[in-house]
Amino acid sequence: MNIHHSNKDITVNGQRPVQVTMFQQMRFLNYLTPGSALLPHIDLAKVDPFSGCGRRSTHTFIMYISDCELGGETALLQELSPDGPFAKHEVLALTTPVRGRMLIFPHACPHEGKEVVSVPKVLLRGELHIE
């Protein structure tokens, strides 16, 4: 897949336009086994090797490629528990995987992939720089 670098000005809530840059490097995640999950974590910033200026990502995007009828939700969390990834975490928002749905959140936002019941769960994950 070859996706060209794109810059778009987007207006958010009627406020001034923000510039959104999508990084070229993306990856598909394919959950084929029931019971697959992703433990609570935060995403690290990536440096865009194609920008020529060392631009660092600020946000993650997830584009769901398939529906997941049961399980597989992405949970945005209040914080990472000091008791570790297996401790109970307060969920701020839960996004059900629906084909074509896109979820965008800051790298610093703790999140987890809930256990997949209906397979497959397929998504495209990438980085954005939002100014």
PDB file of C-alpha atoms in Angstrom:
ATOM      1  CA  MET A   1       0.000   0.000   0.000  1.00  0.00           C
ATOM      2  CA  ASN A   2       1.410   3.391  -0.991  1.00  0.00           C
ATOM      3  CA  ILE A   3      -0.369   6.320   0.596  1.00  0.00           C
ATOM      4  CA  HIS A   4       0.840   9.822  -0.106  1.00  0.00           C
ATOM      5  CA  HIS A   5       1.499  12.326   2.645  1.00  0.00           C
ATOM      6  CA  SER A   6      -1.601  14.443   3.106  1.00  0.00           C
ATOM      7  CA  ASN A   7      -2.154  17.718   4.911  1.00  0.00           C
ATOM      8  CA  LYS A   8      -5.699  18.891   5.560  1.00  0.00           C
ATOM      9  CA  ASP A   9      -7.113  21.881   7.398  1.00  0.00           C
ATOM     10  CA  ILE A  10     -10.087  20.749   9.455  1.00  0.00           C
ATOM     11  CA  THR A  11     -12.430  22.926  11.486  1.00  0.00           C
ATOM     12  CA  VAL A  12     -13.287  21.439  14.890  1.00  0.00           C
ATOM     13  CA  ASN A  13     -16.445  22.590  16.705  1.00  0.00           C
ATOM     14  CA  GLY A  14     -16.552  25.798  14.657  1.00  0.00           C
ATOM     15  CA  GLN A  15     -13.123  26.837  15.949  1.00  0.00           C
ATOM     16  CA  ARG A  16     -10.109  27.869  13.914  1.00  0.00           C
ATOM     17  CA  PRO A  17      -8.915  25.286  11.392  1.00  0.00           C
ATOM     18  CA  VAL A  18      -6.350  22.809  12.607  1.00  0.00           C
ATOM     19  CA  GLN A  19      -3.802  21.182  10.349  1.00  0.00           C
ATOM     20  CA  VAL A  20      -3.872  17.391  10.273  1.00  0.00           C
ATOM     21  CA  THR A  21      -0.987  15.434   8.749  1.00  0.00           C
ATOM     22  CA  MET A  22      -1.389  11.700   8.195  1.00  0.00           C
ATOM     23  CA  PHE A  23       1.854   9.720   8.330  1.00  0.00           C
ATOM     24  CA  GLN A  24       2.518   7.384   5.417  1.00  0.00           C
ATOM     25  CA  GLN A  25       3.428   4.349   7.492  1.00  0.00           C
ATOM     26  CA  MET A  26       0.365   2.442   8.647  1.00  0.00           C
ATOM     27  CA  ARG A  27      -0.275  -1.137   9.652  1.00  0.00           C
ATOM     28  CA  PHE A  28      -3.120  -3.604   9.539  1.00  0.00           C
ATOM     29  CA  LEU A  29      -4.047  -5.469  12.706  1.00  0.00           C
ATOM     30  CA  ASN A  30      -5.911  -8.715  12.169  1.00  0.00           C
ATOM     31  CA  TYR A  31      -7.435 -10.496  15.167  1.00  0.00           C
ATOM     32  CA  LEU A  32      -8.282 -14.012  13.939  1.00  0.00           C
ATOM     33  CA  THR A  33      -8.605 -15.869  17.245  1.00  0.00           C
ATOM     34  CA  PRO A  34     -11.516 -15.463  19.671  1.00  0.00           C
ATOM     35  CA  GLY A  35     -10.204 -14.237  23.013  1.00  0.00           C
ATOM     36  CA  SER A  36      -7.563 -11.960  21.457  1.00  0.00           C
ATOM     37  CA  ALA A  37      -7.195  -8.645  23.278  1.00  0.00           C
ATOM     38  CA  LEU A  38      -4.746  -5.773  23.725  1.00  0.00           C
ATOM     39  CA  LEU A  39      -3.846  -4.841  27.306  1.00  0.00           C
ATOM     40  CA  PRO A  40      -4.140  -1.229  28.561  1.00  0.00           C
ATOM     41  CA  HIS A  41      -1.352   1.016  27.262  1.00  0.00           C
ATOM     42  CA  ILE A  42      -0.532   4.382  25.727  1.00  0.00           C
ATOM     43  CA  ASP A  43       0.902   4.870  22.250  1.00  0.00           C
ATOM     44  CA  LEU A  44       4.314   6.398  21.729  1.00  0.00           C
ATOM     45  CA  ALA A  45       4.961   9.210  19.267  1.00  0.00           C
ATOM     46  CA  LYS A  46       6.584   8.261  15.987  1.00  0.00           C
ATOM     47  CA  VAL A  47       8.873  10.434  13.856  1.00  0.00           C
ATOM     48  CA  ASP A  48       7.713  10.836  10.263  1.00  0.00           C
ATOM     49  CA  PRO A  49      10.743   9.762   8.184  1.00  0.00           C
ATOM     50  CA  PHE A  50       9.236  11.362   5.084  1.00  0.00           C
ATOM     51  CA  SER A  51       8.617  14.868   6.476  1.00  0.00           C
ATOM     52  CA  GLY A  52      12.242  15.978   6.342  1.00  0.00           C
ATOM     53  CA  CYS A  53      11.736  18.038   9.504  1.00  0.00           C
ATOM     54  CA  GLY A  54      11.479  15.400  12.225  1.00  0.00           C
ATOM     55  CA  ARG A  55       7.719  15.864  12.676  1.00  0.00           C
ATOM     56  CA  ARG A  56       6.423  13.735  15.574  1.00  0.00           C
ATOM     57  CA  SER A  57       2.975  12.205  15.722  1.00  0.00           C
ATOM     58  CA  THR A  58       0.498  13.431  18.329  1.00  0.00           C
ATOM     59  CA  HIS A  59      -2.543  11.212  17.745  1.00  0.00           C
ATOM     60  CA  THR A  60      -3.460   7.657  16.809  1.00  0.00           C
ATOM     61  CA  PHE A  61      -6.173   6.763  14.330  1.00  0.00           C
ATOM     62  CA  ILE A  62      -7.926   3.434  14.049  1.00  0.00           C
ATOM     63  CA  MET A  63     -10.036   2.685  10.960  1.00  0.00           C
ATOM     64  CA  TYR A  64     -12.154  -0.420  11.415  1.00  0.00           C
ATOM     65  CA  ILE A  65     -12.094  -2.570   8.286  1.00  0.00           C
ATOM     66  CA  SER A  66     -14.561  -5.190   9.527  1.00  0.00           C
ATOM     67  CA  ASP A  67     -17.565  -5.315  11.822  1.00  0.00           C
ATOM     68  CA  CYS A  68     -17.128  -7.147  15.106  1.00  0.00           C
ATOM     69  CA  GLU A  69     -20.560  -8.216  16.328  1.00  0.00           C
ATOM     70  CA  LEU A  70     -19.443  -9.258  19.801  1.00  0.00           C
ATOM     71  CA  GLY A  71     -16.490  -7.857  21.756  1.00  0.00           C
ATOM     72  CA  GLY A  72     -13.438  -6.200  20.279  1.00  0.00           C
ATOM     73  CA  GLU A  73     -14.326  -2.692  21.449  1.00  0.00           C
ATOM     74  CA  THR A  74     -11.630  -0.068  21.885  1.00  0.00           C
ATOM     75  CA  ALA A  75     -11.884   1.374  25.390  1.00  0.00           C
ATOM     76  CA  LEU A  76     -10.488   4.820  26.163  1.00  0.00           C
ATOM     77  CA  LEU A  77      -9.432   4.810  29.810  1.00  0.00           C
ATOM     78  CA  GLN A  78      -9.257   7.437  32.559  1.00  0.00           C
ATOM     79  CA  GLU A  79      -5.707   6.367  33.437  1.00  0.00           C
ATOM     80  CA  LEU A  80      -3.386   3.380  33.543  1.00  0.00           C
ATOM     81  CA  SER A  81      -3.706   1.626  36.865  1.00  0.00           C
ATOM     82  CA  PRO A  82      -0.584   1.665  39.050  1.00  0.00           C
ATOM     83  CA  ASP A  83      -1.556  -1.934  39.873  1.00  0.00           C
ATOM     84  CA  GLY A  84      -0.698  -3.034  36.329  1.00  0.00           C
ATOM     85  CA  PRO A  85      -2.521  -3.915  33.111  1.00  0.00           C
ATOM     86  CA  PHE A  86      -4.655  -6.655  34.690  1.00  0.00           C
ATOM     87  CA  ALA A  87      -6.179  -4.295  37.289  1.00  0.00           C
ATOM     88  CA  LYS A  88      -9.609  -2.743  36.781  1.00  0.00           C
ATOM     89  CA  HIS A  89      -9.535   0.492  34.725  1.00  0.00           C
ATOM     90  CA  GLU A  90     -12.188   3.222  34.532  1.00  0.00           C
ATOM     91  CA  VAL A  91     -13.586   3.392  30.982  1.00  0.00           C
ATOM     92  CA  LEU A  92     -14.317   6.874  29.593  1.00  0.00           C
ATOM     93  CA  ALA A  93     -15.599   5.729  26.198  1.00  0.00           C
ATOM     94  CA  LEU A  94     -16.158   2.452  24.383  1.00  0.00           C
ATOM     95  CA  THR A  95     -16.053   2.255  20.574  1.00  0.00           C
ATOM     96  CA  THR A  96     -17.604  -0.733  18.814  1.00  0.00           C
ATOM     97  CA  PRO A  97     -15.762  -1.908  15.686  1.00  0.00           C
ATOM     98  CA  VAL A  98     -17.990  -1.010  12.732  1.00  0.00           C
ATOM     99  CA  ARG A  99     -16.641  -1.162   9.208  1.00  0.00           C
ATOM    100  CA  GLY A 100     -15.683   2.358   8.053  1.00  0.00           C
ATOM    101  CA  ARG A 101     -15.720   3.893  11.533  1.00  0.00           C
ATOM    102  CA  MET A 102     -12.637   5.909  12.465  1.00  0.00           C
ATOM    103  CA  LEU A 103     -11.479   6.605  16.003  1.00  0.00           C
ATOM    104  CA  ILE A 104      -8.889   9.348  16.648  1.00  0.00           C
ATOM    105  CA  PHE A 105      -7.343   9.987  20.059  1.00  0.00           C
ATOM    106  CA  PRO A 106      -4.183  11.569  21.537  1.00  0.00           C
ATOM    107  CA  HIS A 107      -1.217   9.248  22.068  1.00  0.00           C
ATOM    108  CA  ALA A 108      -1.277  10.079  25.792  1.00  0.00           C
ATOM    109  CA  CYS A 109      -4.806   8.668  26.168  1.00  0.00           C
ATOM    110  CA  PRO A 110      -4.670   5.239  27.826  1.00  0.00           C
ATOM    111  CA  HIS A 111      -6.677   2.637  25.937  1.00  0.00           C
ATOM    112  CA  GLU A 112      -7.178  -1.085  25.473  1.00  0.00           C
ATOM    113  CA  GLY A 113      -8.620  -3.501  22.947  1.00  0.00           C
ATOM    114  CA  LYS A 114     -11.352  -5.522  24.637  1.00  0.00           C
ATOM    115  CA  GLU A 115     -11.530  -9.274  24.111  1.00  0.00           C
ATOM    116  CA  VAL A 116     -12.659 -10.245  20.609  1.00  0.00           C
ATOM    117  CA  VAL A 117     -15.551 -12.709  20.544  1.00  0.00           C
ATOM    118  CA  SER A 118     -16.688 -12.459  16.896  1.00  0.00           C
ATOM    119  CA  VAL A 119     -13.797 -12.815  14.470  1.00  0.00           C
ATOM    120  CA  PRO A 120     -12.215 -11.518  12.423  1.00  0.00           C
ATOM    121  CA  LYS A 121     -11.551  -8.032  13.752  1.00  0.00           C
ATOM    122  CA  VAL A 122      -9.501  -6.141  11.180  1.00  0.00           C
ATOM    123  CA  LEU A 123      -8.345  -2.542  11.484  1.00  0.00           C
ATOM    124  CA  LEU A 124      -5.897  -0.081   9.989  1.00  0.00           C
ATOM    125  CA  ARG A 125      -3.821   1.827  12.535  1.00  0.00           C
ATOM    126  CA  GLY A 126      -1.697   4.882  11.921  1.00  0.00           C
ATOM    127  CA  GLU A 127      -0.353   8.156  13.266  1.00  0.00           C
ATOM    128  CA  LEU A 128      -1.421  11.769  12.835  1.00  0.00           C
ATOM    129  CA  HIS A 129       0.186  15.081  13.645  1.00  0.00           C
ATOM    130  CA  ILE A 130      -2.465  17.625  14.656  1.00  0.00           C
ATOM    131  CA  GLU A 131      -1.574  21.298  15.154  1.00  0.00           C
TER     132      GLU A 131
END
